[in-house]
GROMACS .gro file of C-alpha atoms in nm:
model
  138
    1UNK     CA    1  -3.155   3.030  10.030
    2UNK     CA    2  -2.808   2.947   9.945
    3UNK     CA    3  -2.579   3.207   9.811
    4UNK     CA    4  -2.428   2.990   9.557
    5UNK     CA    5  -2.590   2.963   9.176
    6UNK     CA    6  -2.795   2.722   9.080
    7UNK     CA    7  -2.693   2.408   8.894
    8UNK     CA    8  -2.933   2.482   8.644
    9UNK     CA    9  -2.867   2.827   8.611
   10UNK     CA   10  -2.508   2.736   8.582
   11UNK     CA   11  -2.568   2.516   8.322
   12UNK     CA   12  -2.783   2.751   8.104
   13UNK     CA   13  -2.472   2.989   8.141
   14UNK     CA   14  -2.259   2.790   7.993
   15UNK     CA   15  -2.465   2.689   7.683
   16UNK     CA   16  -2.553   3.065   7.622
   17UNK     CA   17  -2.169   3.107   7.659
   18UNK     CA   18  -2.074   2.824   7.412
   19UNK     CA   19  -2.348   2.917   7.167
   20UNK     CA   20  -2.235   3.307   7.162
   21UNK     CA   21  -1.889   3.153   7.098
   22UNK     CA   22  -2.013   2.961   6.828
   23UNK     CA   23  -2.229   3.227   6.690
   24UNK     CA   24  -1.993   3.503   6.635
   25UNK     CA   25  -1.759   3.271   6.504
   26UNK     CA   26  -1.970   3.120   6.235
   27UNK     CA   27  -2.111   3.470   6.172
   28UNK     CA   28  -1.729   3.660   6.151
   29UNK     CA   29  -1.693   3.345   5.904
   30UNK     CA   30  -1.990   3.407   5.709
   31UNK     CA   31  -1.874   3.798   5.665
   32UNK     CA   32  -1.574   3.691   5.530
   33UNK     CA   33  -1.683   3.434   5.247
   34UNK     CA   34  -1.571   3.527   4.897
   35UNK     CA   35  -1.778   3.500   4.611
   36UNK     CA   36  -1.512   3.397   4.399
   37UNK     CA   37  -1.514   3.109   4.539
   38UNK     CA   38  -1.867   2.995   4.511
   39UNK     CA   39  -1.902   3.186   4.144
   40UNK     CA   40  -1.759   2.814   3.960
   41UNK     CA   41  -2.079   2.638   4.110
   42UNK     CA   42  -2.359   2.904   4.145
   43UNK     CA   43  -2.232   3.125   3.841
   44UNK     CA   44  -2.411   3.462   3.801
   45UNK     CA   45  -2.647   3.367   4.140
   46UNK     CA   46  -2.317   3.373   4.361
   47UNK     CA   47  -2.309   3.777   4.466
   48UNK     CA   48  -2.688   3.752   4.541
   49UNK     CA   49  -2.604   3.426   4.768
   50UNK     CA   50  -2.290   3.603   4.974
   51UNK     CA   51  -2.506   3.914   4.974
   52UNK     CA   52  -2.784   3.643   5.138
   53UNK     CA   53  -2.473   3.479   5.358
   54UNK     CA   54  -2.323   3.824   5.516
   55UNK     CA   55  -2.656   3.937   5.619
   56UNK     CA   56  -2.707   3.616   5.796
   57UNK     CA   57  -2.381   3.613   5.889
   58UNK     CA   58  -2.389   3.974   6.041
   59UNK     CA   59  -2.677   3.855   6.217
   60UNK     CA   60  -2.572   3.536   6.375
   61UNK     CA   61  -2.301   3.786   6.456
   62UNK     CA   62  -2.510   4.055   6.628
   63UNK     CA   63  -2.728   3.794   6.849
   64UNK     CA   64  -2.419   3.640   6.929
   65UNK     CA   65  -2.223   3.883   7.107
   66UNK     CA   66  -2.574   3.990   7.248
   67UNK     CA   67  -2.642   3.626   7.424
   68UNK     CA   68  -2.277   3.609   7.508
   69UNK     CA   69  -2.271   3.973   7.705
   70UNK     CA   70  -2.615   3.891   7.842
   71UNK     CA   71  -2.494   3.520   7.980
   72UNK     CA   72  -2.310   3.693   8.266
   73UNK     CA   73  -2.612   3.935   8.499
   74UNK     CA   74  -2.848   3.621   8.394
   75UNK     CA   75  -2.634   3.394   8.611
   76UNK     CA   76  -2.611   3.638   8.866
   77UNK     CA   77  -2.992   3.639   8.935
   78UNK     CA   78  -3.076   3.920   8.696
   79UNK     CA   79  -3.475   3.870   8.628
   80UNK     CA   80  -3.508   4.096   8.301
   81UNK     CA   81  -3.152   3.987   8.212
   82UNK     CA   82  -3.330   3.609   8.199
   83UNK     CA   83  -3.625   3.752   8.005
   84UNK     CA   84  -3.425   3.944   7.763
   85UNK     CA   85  -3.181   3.634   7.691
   86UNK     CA   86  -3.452   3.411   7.689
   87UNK     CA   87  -3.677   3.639   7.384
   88UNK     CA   88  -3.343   3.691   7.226
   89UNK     CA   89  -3.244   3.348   7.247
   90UNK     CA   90  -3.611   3.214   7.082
   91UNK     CA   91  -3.593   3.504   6.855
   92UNK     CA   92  -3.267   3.347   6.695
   93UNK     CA   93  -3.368   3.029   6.711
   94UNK     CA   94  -3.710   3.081   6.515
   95UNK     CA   95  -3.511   3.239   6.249
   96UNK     CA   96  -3.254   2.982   6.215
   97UNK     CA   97  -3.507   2.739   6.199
   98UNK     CA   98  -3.722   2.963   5.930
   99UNK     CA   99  -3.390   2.984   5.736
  100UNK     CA  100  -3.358   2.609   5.741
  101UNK     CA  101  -3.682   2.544   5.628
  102UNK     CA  102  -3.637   2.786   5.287
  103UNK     CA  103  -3.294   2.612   5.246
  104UNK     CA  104  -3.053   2.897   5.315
  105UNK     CA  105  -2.912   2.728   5.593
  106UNK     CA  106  -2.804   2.352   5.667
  107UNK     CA  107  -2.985   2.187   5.903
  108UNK     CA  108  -2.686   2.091   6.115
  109UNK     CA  109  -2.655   2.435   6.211
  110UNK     CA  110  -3.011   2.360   6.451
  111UNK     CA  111  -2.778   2.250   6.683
  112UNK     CA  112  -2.727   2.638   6.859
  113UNK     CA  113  -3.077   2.725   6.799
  114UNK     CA  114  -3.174   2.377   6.984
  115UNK     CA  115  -2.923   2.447   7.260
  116UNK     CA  116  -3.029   2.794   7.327
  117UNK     CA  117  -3.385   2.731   7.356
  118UNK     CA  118  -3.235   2.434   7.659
  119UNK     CA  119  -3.075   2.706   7.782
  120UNK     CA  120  -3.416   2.928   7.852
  121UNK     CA  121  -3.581   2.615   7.944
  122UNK     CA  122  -3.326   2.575   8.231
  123UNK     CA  123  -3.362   2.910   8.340
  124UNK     CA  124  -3.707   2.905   8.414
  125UNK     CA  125  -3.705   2.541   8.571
  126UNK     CA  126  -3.805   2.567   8.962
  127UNK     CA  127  -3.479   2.521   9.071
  128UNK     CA  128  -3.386   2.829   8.901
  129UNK     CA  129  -3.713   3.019   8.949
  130UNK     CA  130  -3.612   3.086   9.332
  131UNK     CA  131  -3.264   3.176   9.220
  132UNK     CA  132  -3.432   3.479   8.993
  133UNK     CA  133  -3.709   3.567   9.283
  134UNK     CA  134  -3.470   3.633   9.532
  135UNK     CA  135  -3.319   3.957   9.384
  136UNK     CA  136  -3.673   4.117   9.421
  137UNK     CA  137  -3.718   4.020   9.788
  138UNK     CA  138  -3.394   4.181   9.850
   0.00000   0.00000   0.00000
């Protein structure tokens, strides 16, 4: 066994690393959002709808920085790292796709869920399966 990481592993790292990125960005954006400026086209429904938008913004937020500190002990072989990052990552991505479906979010934002669930694909490929076995024969 080679000491160096896996292509796919590596790979998986950096799309859990660009999707955190994203993530807490969109979500630190979706804290921020005013109502004032949505109250001239929703009217009376905008503080319900930024109420709606910071808790999936605070969220997208909190799964964010979670798959972005997690990224780093999954690439170094980290078994239950993988597992964790891999539930977290499909727990995320059900949501945004739930949220999608009732219309709260737009669907180009299925782009990070789709990306994260490549990402936990990749990790459990048989390239990378050997990569993640090894820290147990150790």
């Amino acid at each position: 066994m080679t000491d160096s990481t896996p292509r796919l592993v590596s790979a998986a790292y950096w799309i859990w690393v660009l999707c955190a990125a994203a993530m807490v960005l969109l979500g630190l954006l979706a804290l921020t959002t005013s109502s004032a400026a949505l109250r001239e086209q929703l009217g009376s429904d905008a503080d319900s709808f930024v109420a709606l938008l910071r808790g999936v913004g605070g969220a997208t937020l909190v799964f964010g920085l979670a798959i972005g500190f997690l990224a780093a002990p999954v690439r170094a072989g980290n078994a239950r790292g993988r597992a964790v990052e891999v539930v977290l990552s499909s727990v995320f991505a059900l949501a945004a796709i739930a949220l999608t479906v009732t219309g709260v979010l737009a669907p180009v934002f299925l782009v990070i869920p789709l990306l994260l669930v490549v990402a936990g694909v990749l990790v459990f490929r048989e390239g990378a399966r050997e990569w993640f076995r090894r820290e147990r024969a150790e």
